[in-house]
PDB file of C-alpha atoms in Angstrom:
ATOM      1  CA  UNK A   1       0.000   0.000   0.000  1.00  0.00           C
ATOM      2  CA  UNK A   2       2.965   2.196   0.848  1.00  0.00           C
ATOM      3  CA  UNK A   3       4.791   1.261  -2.274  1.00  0.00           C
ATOM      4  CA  UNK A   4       1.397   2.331  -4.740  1.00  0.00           C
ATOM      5  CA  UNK A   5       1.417   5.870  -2.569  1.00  0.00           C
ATOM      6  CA  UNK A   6       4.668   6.537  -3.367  1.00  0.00           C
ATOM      7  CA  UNK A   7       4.557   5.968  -6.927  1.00  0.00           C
ATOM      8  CA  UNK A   8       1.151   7.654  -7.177  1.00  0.00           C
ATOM      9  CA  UNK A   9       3.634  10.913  -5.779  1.00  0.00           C
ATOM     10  CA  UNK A  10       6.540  10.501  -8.414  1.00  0.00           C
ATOM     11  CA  UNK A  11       4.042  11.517 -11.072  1.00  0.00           C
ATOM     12  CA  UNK A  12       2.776  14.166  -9.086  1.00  0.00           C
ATOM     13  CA  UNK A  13       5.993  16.341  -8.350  1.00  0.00           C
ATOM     14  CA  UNK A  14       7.209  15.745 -12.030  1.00  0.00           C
ATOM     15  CA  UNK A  15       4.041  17.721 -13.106  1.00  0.00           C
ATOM     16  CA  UNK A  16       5.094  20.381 -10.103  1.00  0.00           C
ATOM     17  CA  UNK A  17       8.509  20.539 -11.684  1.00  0.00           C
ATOM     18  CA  UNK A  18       7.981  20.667 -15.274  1.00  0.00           C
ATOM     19  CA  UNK A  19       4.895  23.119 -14.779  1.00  0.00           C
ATOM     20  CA  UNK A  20       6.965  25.687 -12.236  1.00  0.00           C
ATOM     21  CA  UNK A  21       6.896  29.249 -13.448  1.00  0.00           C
ATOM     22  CA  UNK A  22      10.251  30.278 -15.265  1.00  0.00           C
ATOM     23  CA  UNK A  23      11.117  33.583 -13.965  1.00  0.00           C
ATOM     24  CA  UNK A  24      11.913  36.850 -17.180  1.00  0.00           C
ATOM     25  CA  UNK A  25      14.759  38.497 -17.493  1.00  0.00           C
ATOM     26  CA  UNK A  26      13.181  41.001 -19.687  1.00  0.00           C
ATOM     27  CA  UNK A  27      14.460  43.144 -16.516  1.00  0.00           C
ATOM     28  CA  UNK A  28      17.830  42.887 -17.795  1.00  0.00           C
ATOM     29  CA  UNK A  29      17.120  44.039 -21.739  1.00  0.00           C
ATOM     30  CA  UNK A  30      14.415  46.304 -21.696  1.00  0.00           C
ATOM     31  CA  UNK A  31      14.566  47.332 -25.494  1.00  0.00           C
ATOM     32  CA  UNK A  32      15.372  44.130 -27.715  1.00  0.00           C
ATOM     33  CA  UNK A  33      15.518  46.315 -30.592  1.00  0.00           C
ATOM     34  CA  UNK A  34      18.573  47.692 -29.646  1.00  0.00           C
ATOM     35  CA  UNK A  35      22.067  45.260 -29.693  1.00  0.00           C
ATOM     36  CA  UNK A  36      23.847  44.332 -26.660  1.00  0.00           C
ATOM     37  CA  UNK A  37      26.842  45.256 -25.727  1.00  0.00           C
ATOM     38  CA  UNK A  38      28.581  43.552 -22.560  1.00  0.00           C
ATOM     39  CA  UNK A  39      31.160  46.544 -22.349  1.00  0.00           C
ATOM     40  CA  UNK A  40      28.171  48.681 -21.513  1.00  0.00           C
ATOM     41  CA  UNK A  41      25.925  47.305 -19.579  1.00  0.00           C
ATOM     42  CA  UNK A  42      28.702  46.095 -16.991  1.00  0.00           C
ATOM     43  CA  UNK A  43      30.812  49.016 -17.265  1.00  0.00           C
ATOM     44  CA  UNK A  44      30.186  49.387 -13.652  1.00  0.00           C
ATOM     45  CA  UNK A  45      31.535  45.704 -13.042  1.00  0.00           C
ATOM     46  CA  UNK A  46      34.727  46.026 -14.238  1.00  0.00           C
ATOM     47  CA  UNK A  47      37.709  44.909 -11.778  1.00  0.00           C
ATOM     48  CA  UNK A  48      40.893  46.317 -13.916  1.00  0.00           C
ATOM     49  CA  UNK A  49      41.405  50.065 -12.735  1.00  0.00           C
ATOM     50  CA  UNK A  50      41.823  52.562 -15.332  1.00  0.00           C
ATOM     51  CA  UNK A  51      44.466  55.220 -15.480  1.00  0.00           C
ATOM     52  CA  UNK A  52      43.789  58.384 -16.221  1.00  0.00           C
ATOM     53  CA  UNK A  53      45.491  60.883 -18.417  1.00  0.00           C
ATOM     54  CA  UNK A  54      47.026  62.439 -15.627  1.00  0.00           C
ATOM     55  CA  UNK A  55      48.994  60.164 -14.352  1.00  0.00           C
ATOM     56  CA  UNK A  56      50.730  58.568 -17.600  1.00  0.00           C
ATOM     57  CA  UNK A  57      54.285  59.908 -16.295  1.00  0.00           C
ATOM     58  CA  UNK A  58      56.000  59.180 -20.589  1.00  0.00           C
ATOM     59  CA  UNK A  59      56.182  62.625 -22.168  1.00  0.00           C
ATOM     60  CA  UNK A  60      56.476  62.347 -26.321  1.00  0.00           C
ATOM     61  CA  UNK A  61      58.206  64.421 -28.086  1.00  0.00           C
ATOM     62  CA  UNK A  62      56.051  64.191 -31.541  1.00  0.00           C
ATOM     63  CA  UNK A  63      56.489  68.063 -32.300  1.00  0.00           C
ATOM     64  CA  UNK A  64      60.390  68.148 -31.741  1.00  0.00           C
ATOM     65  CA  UNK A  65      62.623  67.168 -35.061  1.00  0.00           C
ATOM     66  CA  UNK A  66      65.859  66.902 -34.200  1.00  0.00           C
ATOM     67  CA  UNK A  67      67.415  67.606 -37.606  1.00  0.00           C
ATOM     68  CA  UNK A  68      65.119  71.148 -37.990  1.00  0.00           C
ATOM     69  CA  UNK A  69      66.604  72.236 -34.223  1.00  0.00           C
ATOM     70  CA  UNK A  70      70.331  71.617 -33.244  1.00  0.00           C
ATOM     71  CA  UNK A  71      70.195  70.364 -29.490  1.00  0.00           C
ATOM     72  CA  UNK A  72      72.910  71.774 -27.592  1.00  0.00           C
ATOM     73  CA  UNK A  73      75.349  69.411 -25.455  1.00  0.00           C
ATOM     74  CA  UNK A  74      75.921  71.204 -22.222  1.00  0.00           C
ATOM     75  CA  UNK A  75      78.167  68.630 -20.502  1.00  0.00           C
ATOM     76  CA  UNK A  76      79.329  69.688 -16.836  1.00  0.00           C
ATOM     77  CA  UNK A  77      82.368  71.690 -15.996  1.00  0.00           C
ATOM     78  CA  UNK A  78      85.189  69.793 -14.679  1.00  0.00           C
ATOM     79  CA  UNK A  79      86.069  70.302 -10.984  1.00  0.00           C
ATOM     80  CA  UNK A  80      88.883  71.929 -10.255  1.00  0.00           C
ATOM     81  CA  UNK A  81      92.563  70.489 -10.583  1.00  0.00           C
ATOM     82  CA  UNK A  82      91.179  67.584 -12.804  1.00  0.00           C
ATOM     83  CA  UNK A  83      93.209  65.949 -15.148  1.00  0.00           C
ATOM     84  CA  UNK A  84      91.753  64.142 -18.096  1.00  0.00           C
ATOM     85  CA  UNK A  85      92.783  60.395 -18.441  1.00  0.00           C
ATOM     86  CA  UNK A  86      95.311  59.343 -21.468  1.00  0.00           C
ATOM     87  CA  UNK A  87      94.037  57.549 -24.268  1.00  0.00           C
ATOM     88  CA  UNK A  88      94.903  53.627 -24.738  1.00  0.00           C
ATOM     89  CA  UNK A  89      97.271  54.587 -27.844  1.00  0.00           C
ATOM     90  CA  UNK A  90      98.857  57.523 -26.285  1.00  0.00           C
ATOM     91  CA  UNK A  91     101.450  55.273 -24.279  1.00  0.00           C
ATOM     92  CA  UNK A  92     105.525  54.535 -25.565  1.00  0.00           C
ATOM     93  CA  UNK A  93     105.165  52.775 -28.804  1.00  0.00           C
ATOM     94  CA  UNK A  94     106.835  48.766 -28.193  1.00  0.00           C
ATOM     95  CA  UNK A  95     110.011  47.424 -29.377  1.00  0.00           C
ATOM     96  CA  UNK A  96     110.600  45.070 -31.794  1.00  0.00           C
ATOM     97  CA  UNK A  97     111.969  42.843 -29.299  1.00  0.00           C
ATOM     98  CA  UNK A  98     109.026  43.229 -26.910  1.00  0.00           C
ATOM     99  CA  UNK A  99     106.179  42.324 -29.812  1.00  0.00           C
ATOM    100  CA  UNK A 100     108.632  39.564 -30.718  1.00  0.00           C
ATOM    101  CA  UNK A 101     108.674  37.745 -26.722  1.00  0.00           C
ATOM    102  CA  UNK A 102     105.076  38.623 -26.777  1.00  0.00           C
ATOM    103  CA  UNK A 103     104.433  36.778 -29.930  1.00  0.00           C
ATOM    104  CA  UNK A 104     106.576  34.118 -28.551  1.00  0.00           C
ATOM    105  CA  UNK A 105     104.714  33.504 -25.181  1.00  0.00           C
ATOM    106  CA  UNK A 106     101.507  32.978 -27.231  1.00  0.00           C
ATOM    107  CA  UNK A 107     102.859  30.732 -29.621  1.00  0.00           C
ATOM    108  CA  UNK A 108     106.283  29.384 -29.334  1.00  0.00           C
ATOM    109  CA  UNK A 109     109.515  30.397 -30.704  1.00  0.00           C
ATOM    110  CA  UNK A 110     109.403  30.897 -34.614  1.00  0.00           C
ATOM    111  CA  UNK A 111     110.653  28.333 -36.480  1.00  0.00           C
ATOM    112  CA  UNK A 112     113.816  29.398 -37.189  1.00  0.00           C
ATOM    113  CA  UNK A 113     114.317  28.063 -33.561  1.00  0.00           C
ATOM    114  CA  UNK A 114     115.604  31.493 -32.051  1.00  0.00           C
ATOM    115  CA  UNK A 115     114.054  32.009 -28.739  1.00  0.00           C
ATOM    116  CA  UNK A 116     113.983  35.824 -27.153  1.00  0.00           C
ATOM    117  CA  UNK A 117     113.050  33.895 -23.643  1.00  0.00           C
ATOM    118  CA  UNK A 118     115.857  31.185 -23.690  1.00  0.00           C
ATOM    119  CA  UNK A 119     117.928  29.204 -26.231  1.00  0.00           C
ATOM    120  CA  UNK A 120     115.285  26.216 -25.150  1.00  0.00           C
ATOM    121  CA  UNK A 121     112.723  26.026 -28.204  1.00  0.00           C
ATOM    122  CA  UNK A 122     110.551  23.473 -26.075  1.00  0.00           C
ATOM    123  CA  UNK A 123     109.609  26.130 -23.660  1.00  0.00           C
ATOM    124  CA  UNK A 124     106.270  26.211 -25.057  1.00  0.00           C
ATOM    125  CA  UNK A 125     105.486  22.556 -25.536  1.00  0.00           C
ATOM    126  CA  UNK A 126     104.735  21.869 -21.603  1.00  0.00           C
ATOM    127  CA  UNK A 127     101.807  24.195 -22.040  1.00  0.00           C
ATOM    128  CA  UNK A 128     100.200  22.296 -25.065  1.00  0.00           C
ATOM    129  CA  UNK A 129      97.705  19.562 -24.042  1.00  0.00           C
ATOM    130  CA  UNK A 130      98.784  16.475 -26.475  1.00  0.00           C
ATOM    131  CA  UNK A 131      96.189  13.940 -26.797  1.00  0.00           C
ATOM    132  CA  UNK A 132      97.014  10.417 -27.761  1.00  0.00           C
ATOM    133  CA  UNK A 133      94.133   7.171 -29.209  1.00  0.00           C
ATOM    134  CA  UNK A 134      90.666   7.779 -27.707  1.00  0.00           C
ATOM    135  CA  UNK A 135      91.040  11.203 -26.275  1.00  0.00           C
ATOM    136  CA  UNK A 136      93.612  10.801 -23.357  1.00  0.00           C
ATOM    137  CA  UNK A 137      95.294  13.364 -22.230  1.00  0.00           C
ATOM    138  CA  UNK A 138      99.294  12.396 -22.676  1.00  0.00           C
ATOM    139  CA  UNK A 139     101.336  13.752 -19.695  1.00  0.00           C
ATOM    140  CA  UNK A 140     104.962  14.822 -21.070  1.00  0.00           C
ATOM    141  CA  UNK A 141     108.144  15.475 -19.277  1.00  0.00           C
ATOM    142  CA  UNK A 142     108.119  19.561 -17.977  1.00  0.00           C
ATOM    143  CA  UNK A 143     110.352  20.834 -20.445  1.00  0.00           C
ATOM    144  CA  UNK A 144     111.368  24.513 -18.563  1.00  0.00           C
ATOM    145  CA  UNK A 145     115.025  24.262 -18.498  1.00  0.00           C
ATOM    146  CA  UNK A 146     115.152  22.466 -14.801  1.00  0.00           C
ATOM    147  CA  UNK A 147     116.973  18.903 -14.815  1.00  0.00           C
ATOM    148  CA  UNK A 148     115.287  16.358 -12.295  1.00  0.00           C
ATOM    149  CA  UNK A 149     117.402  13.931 -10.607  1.00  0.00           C
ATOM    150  CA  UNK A 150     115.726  10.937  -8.033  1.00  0.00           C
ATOM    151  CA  UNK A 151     117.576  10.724  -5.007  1.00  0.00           C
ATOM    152  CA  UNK A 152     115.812   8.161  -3.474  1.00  0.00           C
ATOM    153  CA  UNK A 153     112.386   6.115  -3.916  1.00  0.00           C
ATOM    154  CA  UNK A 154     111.382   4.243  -0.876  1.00  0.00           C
ATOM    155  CA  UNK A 155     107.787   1.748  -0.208  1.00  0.00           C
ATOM    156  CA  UNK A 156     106.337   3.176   3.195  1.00  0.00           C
ATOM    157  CA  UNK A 157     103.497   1.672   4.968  1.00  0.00           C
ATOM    158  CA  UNK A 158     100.331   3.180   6.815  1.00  0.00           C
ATOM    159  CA  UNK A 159      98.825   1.286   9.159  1.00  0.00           C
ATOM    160  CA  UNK A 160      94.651   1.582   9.397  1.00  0.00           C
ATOM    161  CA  UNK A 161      92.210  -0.225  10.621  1.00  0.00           C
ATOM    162  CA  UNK A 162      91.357  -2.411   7.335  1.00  0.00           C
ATOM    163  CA  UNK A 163      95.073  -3.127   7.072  1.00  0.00           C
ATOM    164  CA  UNK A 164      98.131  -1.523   5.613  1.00  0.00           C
ATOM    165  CA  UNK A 165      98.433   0.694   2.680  1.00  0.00           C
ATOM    166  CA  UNK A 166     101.403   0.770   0.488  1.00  0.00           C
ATOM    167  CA  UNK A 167     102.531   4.072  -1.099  1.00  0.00           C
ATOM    168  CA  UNK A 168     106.307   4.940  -2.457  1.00  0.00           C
ATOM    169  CA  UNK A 169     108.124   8.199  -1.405  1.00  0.00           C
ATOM    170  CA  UNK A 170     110.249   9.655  -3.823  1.00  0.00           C
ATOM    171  CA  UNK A 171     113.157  12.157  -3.072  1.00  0.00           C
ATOM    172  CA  UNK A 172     113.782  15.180  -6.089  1.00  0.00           C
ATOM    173  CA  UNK A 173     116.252  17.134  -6.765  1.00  0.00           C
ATOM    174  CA  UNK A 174     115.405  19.800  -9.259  1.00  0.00           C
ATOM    175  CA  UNK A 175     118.033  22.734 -10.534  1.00  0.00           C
ATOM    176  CA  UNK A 176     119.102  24.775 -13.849  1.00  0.00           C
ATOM    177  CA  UNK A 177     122.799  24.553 -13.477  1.00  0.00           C
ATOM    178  CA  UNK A 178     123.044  28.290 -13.072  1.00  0.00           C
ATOM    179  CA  UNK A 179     122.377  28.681  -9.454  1.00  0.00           C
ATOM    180  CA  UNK A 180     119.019  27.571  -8.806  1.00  0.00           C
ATOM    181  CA  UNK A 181     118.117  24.233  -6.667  1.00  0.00           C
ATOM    182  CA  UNK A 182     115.292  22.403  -5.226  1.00  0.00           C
ATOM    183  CA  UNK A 183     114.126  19.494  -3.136  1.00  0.00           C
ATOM    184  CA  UNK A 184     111.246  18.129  -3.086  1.00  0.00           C
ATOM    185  CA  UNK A 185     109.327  14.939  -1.546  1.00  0.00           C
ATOM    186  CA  UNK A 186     106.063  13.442  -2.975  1.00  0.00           C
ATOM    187  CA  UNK A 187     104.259  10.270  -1.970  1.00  0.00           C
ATOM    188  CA  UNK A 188     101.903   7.995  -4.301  1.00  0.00           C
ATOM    189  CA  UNK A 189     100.619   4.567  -5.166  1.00  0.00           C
ATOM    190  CA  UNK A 190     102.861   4.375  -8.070  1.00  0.00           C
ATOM    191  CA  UNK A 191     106.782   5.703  -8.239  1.00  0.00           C
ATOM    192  CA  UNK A 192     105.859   7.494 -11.545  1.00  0.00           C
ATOM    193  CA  UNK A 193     103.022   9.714  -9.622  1.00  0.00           C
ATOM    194  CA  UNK A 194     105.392  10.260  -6.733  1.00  0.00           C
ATOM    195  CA  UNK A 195     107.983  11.524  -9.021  1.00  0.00           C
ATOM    196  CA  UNK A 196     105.768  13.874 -10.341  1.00  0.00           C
ATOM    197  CA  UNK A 197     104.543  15.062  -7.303  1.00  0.00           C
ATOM    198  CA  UNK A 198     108.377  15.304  -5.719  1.00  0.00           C
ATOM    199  CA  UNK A 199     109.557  17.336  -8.623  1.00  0.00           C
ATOM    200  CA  UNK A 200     106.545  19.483  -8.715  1.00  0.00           C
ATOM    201  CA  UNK A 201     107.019  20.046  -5.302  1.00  0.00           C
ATOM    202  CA  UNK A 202     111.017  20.739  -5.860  1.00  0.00           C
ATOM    203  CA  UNK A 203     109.606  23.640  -8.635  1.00  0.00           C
ATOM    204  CA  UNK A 204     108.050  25.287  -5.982  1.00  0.00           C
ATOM    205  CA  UNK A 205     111.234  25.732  -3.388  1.00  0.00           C
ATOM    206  CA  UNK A 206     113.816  26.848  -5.432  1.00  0.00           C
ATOM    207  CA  UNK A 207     116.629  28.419  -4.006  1.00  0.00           C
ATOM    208  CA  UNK A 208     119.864  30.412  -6.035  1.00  0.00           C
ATOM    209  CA  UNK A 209     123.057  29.520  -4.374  1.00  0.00           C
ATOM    210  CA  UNK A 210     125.481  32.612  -4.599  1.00  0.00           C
ATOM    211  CA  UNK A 211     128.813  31.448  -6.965  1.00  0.00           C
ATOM    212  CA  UNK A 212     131.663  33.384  -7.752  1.00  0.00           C
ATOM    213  CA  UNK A 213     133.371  33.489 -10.996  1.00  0.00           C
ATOM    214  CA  UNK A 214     135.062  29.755 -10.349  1.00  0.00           C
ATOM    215  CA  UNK A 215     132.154  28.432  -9.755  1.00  0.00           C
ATOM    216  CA  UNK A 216     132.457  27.888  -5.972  1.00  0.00           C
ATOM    217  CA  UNK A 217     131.070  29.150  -2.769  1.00  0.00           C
ATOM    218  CA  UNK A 218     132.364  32.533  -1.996  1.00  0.00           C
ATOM    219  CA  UNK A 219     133.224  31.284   1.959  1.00  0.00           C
ATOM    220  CA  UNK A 220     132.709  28.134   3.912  1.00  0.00           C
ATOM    221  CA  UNK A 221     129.073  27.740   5.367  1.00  0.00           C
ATOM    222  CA  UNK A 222     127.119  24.642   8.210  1.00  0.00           C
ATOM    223  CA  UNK A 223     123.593  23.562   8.015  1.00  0.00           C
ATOM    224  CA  UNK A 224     121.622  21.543  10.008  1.00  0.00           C
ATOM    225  CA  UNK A 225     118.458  20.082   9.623  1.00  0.00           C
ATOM    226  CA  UNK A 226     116.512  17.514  11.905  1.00  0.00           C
ATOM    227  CA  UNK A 227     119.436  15.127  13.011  1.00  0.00           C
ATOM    228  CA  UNK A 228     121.551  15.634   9.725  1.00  0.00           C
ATOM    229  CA  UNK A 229     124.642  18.405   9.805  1.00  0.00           C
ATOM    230  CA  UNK A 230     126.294  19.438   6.502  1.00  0.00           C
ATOM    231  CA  UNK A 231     129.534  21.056   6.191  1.00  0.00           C
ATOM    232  CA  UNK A 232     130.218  22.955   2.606  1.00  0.00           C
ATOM    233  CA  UNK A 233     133.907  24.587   2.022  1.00  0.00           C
ATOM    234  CA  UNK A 234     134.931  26.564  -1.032  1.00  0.00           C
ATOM    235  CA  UNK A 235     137.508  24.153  -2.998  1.00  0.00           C
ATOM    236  CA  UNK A 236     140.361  26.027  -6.264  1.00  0.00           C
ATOM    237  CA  UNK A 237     139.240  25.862 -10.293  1.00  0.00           C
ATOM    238  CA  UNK A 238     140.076  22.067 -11.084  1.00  0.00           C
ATOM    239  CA  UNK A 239     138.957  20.227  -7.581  1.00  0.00           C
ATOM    240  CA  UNK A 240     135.575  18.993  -8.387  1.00  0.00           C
ATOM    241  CA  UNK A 241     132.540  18.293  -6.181  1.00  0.00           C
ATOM    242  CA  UNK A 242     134.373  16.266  -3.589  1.00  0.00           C
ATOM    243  CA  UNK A 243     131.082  15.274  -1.742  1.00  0.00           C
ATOM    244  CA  UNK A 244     128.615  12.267  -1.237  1.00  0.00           C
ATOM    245  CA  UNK A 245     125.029  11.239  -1.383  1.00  0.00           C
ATOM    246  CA  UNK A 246     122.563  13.978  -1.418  1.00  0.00           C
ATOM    247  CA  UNK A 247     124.820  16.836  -1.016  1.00  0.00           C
ATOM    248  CA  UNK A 248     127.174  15.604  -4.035  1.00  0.00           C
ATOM    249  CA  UNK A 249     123.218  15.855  -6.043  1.00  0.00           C
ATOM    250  CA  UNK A 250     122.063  18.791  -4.640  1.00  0.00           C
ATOM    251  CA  UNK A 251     125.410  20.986  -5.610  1.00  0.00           C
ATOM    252  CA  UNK A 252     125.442  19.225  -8.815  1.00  0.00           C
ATOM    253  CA  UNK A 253     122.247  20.401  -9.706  1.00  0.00           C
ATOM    254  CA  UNK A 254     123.151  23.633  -8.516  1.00  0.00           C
ATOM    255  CA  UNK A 255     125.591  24.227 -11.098  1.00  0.00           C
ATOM    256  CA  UNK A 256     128.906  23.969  -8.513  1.00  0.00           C
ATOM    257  CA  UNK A 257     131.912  22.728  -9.887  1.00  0.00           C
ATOM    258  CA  UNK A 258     134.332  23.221  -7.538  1.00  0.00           C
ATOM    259  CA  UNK A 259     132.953  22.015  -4.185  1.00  0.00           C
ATOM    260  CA  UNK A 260     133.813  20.120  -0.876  1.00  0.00           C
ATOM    261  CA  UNK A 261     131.115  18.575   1.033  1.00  0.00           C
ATOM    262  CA  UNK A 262     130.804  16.158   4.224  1.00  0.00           C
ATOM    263  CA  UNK A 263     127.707  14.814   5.714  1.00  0.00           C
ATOM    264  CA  UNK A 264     127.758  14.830   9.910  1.00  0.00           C
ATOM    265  CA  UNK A 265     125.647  13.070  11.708  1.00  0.00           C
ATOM    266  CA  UNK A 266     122.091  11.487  10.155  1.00  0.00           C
ATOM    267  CA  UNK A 267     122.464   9.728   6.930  1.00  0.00           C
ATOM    268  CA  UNK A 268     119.106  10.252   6.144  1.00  0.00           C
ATOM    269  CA  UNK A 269     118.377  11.426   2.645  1.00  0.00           C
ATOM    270  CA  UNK A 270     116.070  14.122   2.939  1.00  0.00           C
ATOM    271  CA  UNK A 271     117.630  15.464   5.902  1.00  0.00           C
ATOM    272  CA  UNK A 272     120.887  16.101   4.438  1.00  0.00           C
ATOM    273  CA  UNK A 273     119.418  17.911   1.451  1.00  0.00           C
ATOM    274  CA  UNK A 274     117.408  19.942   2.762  1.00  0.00           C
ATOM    275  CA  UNK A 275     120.589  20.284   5.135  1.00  0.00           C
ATOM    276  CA  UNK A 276     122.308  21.711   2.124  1.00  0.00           C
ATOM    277  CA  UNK A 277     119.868  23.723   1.530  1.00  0.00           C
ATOM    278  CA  UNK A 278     119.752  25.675   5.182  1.00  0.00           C
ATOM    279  CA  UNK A 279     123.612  25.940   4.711  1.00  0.00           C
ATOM    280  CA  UNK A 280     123.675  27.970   1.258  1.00  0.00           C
ATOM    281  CA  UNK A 281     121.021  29.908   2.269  1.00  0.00           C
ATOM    282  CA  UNK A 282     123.373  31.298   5.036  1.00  0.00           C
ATOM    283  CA  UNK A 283     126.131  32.298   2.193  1.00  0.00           C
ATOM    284  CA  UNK A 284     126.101  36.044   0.655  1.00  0.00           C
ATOM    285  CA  UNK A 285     128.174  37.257  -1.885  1.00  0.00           C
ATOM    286  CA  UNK A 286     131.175  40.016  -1.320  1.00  0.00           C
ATOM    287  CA  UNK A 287     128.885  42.938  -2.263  1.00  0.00           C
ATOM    288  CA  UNK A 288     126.489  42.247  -0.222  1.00  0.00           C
ATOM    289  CA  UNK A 289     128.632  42.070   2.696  1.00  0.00           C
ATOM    290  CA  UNK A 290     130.249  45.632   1.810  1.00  0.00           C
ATOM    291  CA  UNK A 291     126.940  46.983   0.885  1.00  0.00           C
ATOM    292  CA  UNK A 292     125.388  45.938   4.685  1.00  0.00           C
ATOM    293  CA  UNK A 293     128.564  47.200   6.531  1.00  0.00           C
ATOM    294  CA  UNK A 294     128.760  50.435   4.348  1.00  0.00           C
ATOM    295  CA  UNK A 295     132.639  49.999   2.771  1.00  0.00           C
ATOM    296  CA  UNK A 296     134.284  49.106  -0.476  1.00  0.00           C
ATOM    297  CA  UNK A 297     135.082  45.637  -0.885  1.00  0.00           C
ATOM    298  CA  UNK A 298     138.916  46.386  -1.380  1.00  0.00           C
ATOM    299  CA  UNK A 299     138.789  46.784   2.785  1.00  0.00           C
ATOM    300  CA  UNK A 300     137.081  43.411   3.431  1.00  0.00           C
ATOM    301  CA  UNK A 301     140.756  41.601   3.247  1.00  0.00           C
ATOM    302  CA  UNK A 302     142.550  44.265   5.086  1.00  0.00           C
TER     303      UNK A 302
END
């Protein structure tokens, strides 16, 4: 009985529904003649402000031709004592041989193989990547003028708590033979790496060891360094290097030919070059000395 009720009432409020009154909105166009235009009759609605022509700041100069009036460039006047910069091209003019190093230090000596920075024509091929198969980058020996000699190459051990790890020390002399020395130390997996890294090491503390004219020290000179003691005397044209282990290297390197050496103390390696080292750094040449004390140097051997 229930169920026949309430489909008796399904017709009834579909006839409600599709017979409801549809409310005009003849309100909203009272003339239909006329078109519609949304700009107008929601003018009021609009959310964008508007500026006004006050308030546009941009000033246009449509009446002004600059070729009919000649503007006139007022710049400001200069305070006083100013002094205008030079020009880029107003400097000294360069020298041939100036252009020519610069030329060189872009591009290597010219092929005539006269070098204005050194009788070397290499110079410039340690700053030229060369690549070999596949792209690799092909490490070459530094050719700068500076003769490396290995003084010693040894397999330490570090102790950690996976084990022990192996790496080779390697002991470098560097020098010119005109003066300038260096030592260096370098550690690495491999005794090629650790040679690089001891001679690039050695580039970086060179040292010139003051010569006179025979190629000797100019007066006797003691080192020490750590446990290791070097003694270096002055020796006459003809005598040689009369020294051993790494002093005999370091001197050679130096460019001393007439030398005498002798290692006190520690035998270690590294201890007596660097010894070496300490000792020529205490030596000064004649002029120096006079120049200090304030005298000629005919009254240092009164």
């Amino acid at each position: 009985m229930a169920i026949t009720s309430a489909a008796a009432a399904v017709p009834a409020l579909s006839s409600l529904a599709h017979r409801a009154p549809i409310p005009s909105i003849s309100f909203l166009f009272p003339d239909s003649t006329r078109p519609f235009s949304l700009s107008r009759s929601f003018r009021s609605f609009s959310l964008t402000p508007q500026a006004k022509a006050s308030d546009i700041e941009i000033s246009f100069f449509d009446d002004l031709n600059p070729e009919d009036e000649a503007v006139a460039f007022d710049p400001p006047t200069p305070p006083e004592g100013f002094i205008p910069p030079p020009a880029f091209d107003d400097g000294p003019e360069e020298t041939e041989d100036e252009v020519a190093a610069a030329y060189e230090e872009l591009y290597g000596p010219a092929y005539s193989g006269v070098s204005v920075l050194g009788n070397d024509v290499y110079v410039m091929d340690s700053k030229v990547k060369k690549t070999s198969a596949f792209g690799k980058v092909t490490k070459e020996k530094v050719r700068d003028g500076f003769e490396e000699r290995v003084v010693q190459v040894r397999r330490v051990t570090k102790v950690v708590k996976g084990g022990k790890q192996l790496h080779f020390r390697a002991i470098v002399v560097v020098g010119d033979k005109q003066g300038q020395v260096g030592v260096g130390v370098g550690k690495a997996k491999e005794v090629i790496a650790a040679v690089q890294k001891s001679a690039v090491n050695a580039r970086r503390n060179l040292i010139t060891i003051p010569m006179t004219k025979y190629l000797t020290f100019p007066h006797r000179s003691e080192g020490d360094y750590g446990a290791a003691k070097v003694m270096l005397r002055p020796a006459a044209p003809g005598t040689g290097v009369i020294a051993g282990g790494a002093v005999r290297i370091v001197l050679e390197m130096a460019g001393v030919e007439n030398a005498l050496g002798k290692q006190i103390g520690s035998k270690n390696a590294l201890n007596n070059a660097r010894a070496t080292v300490v000792a020529v750094q205490k030596m000064k040449q004649f002029r120096e000395v006079a120049q200090e004390r304030g005298i000629p140097m005919e009254e240092l051997w009164k």
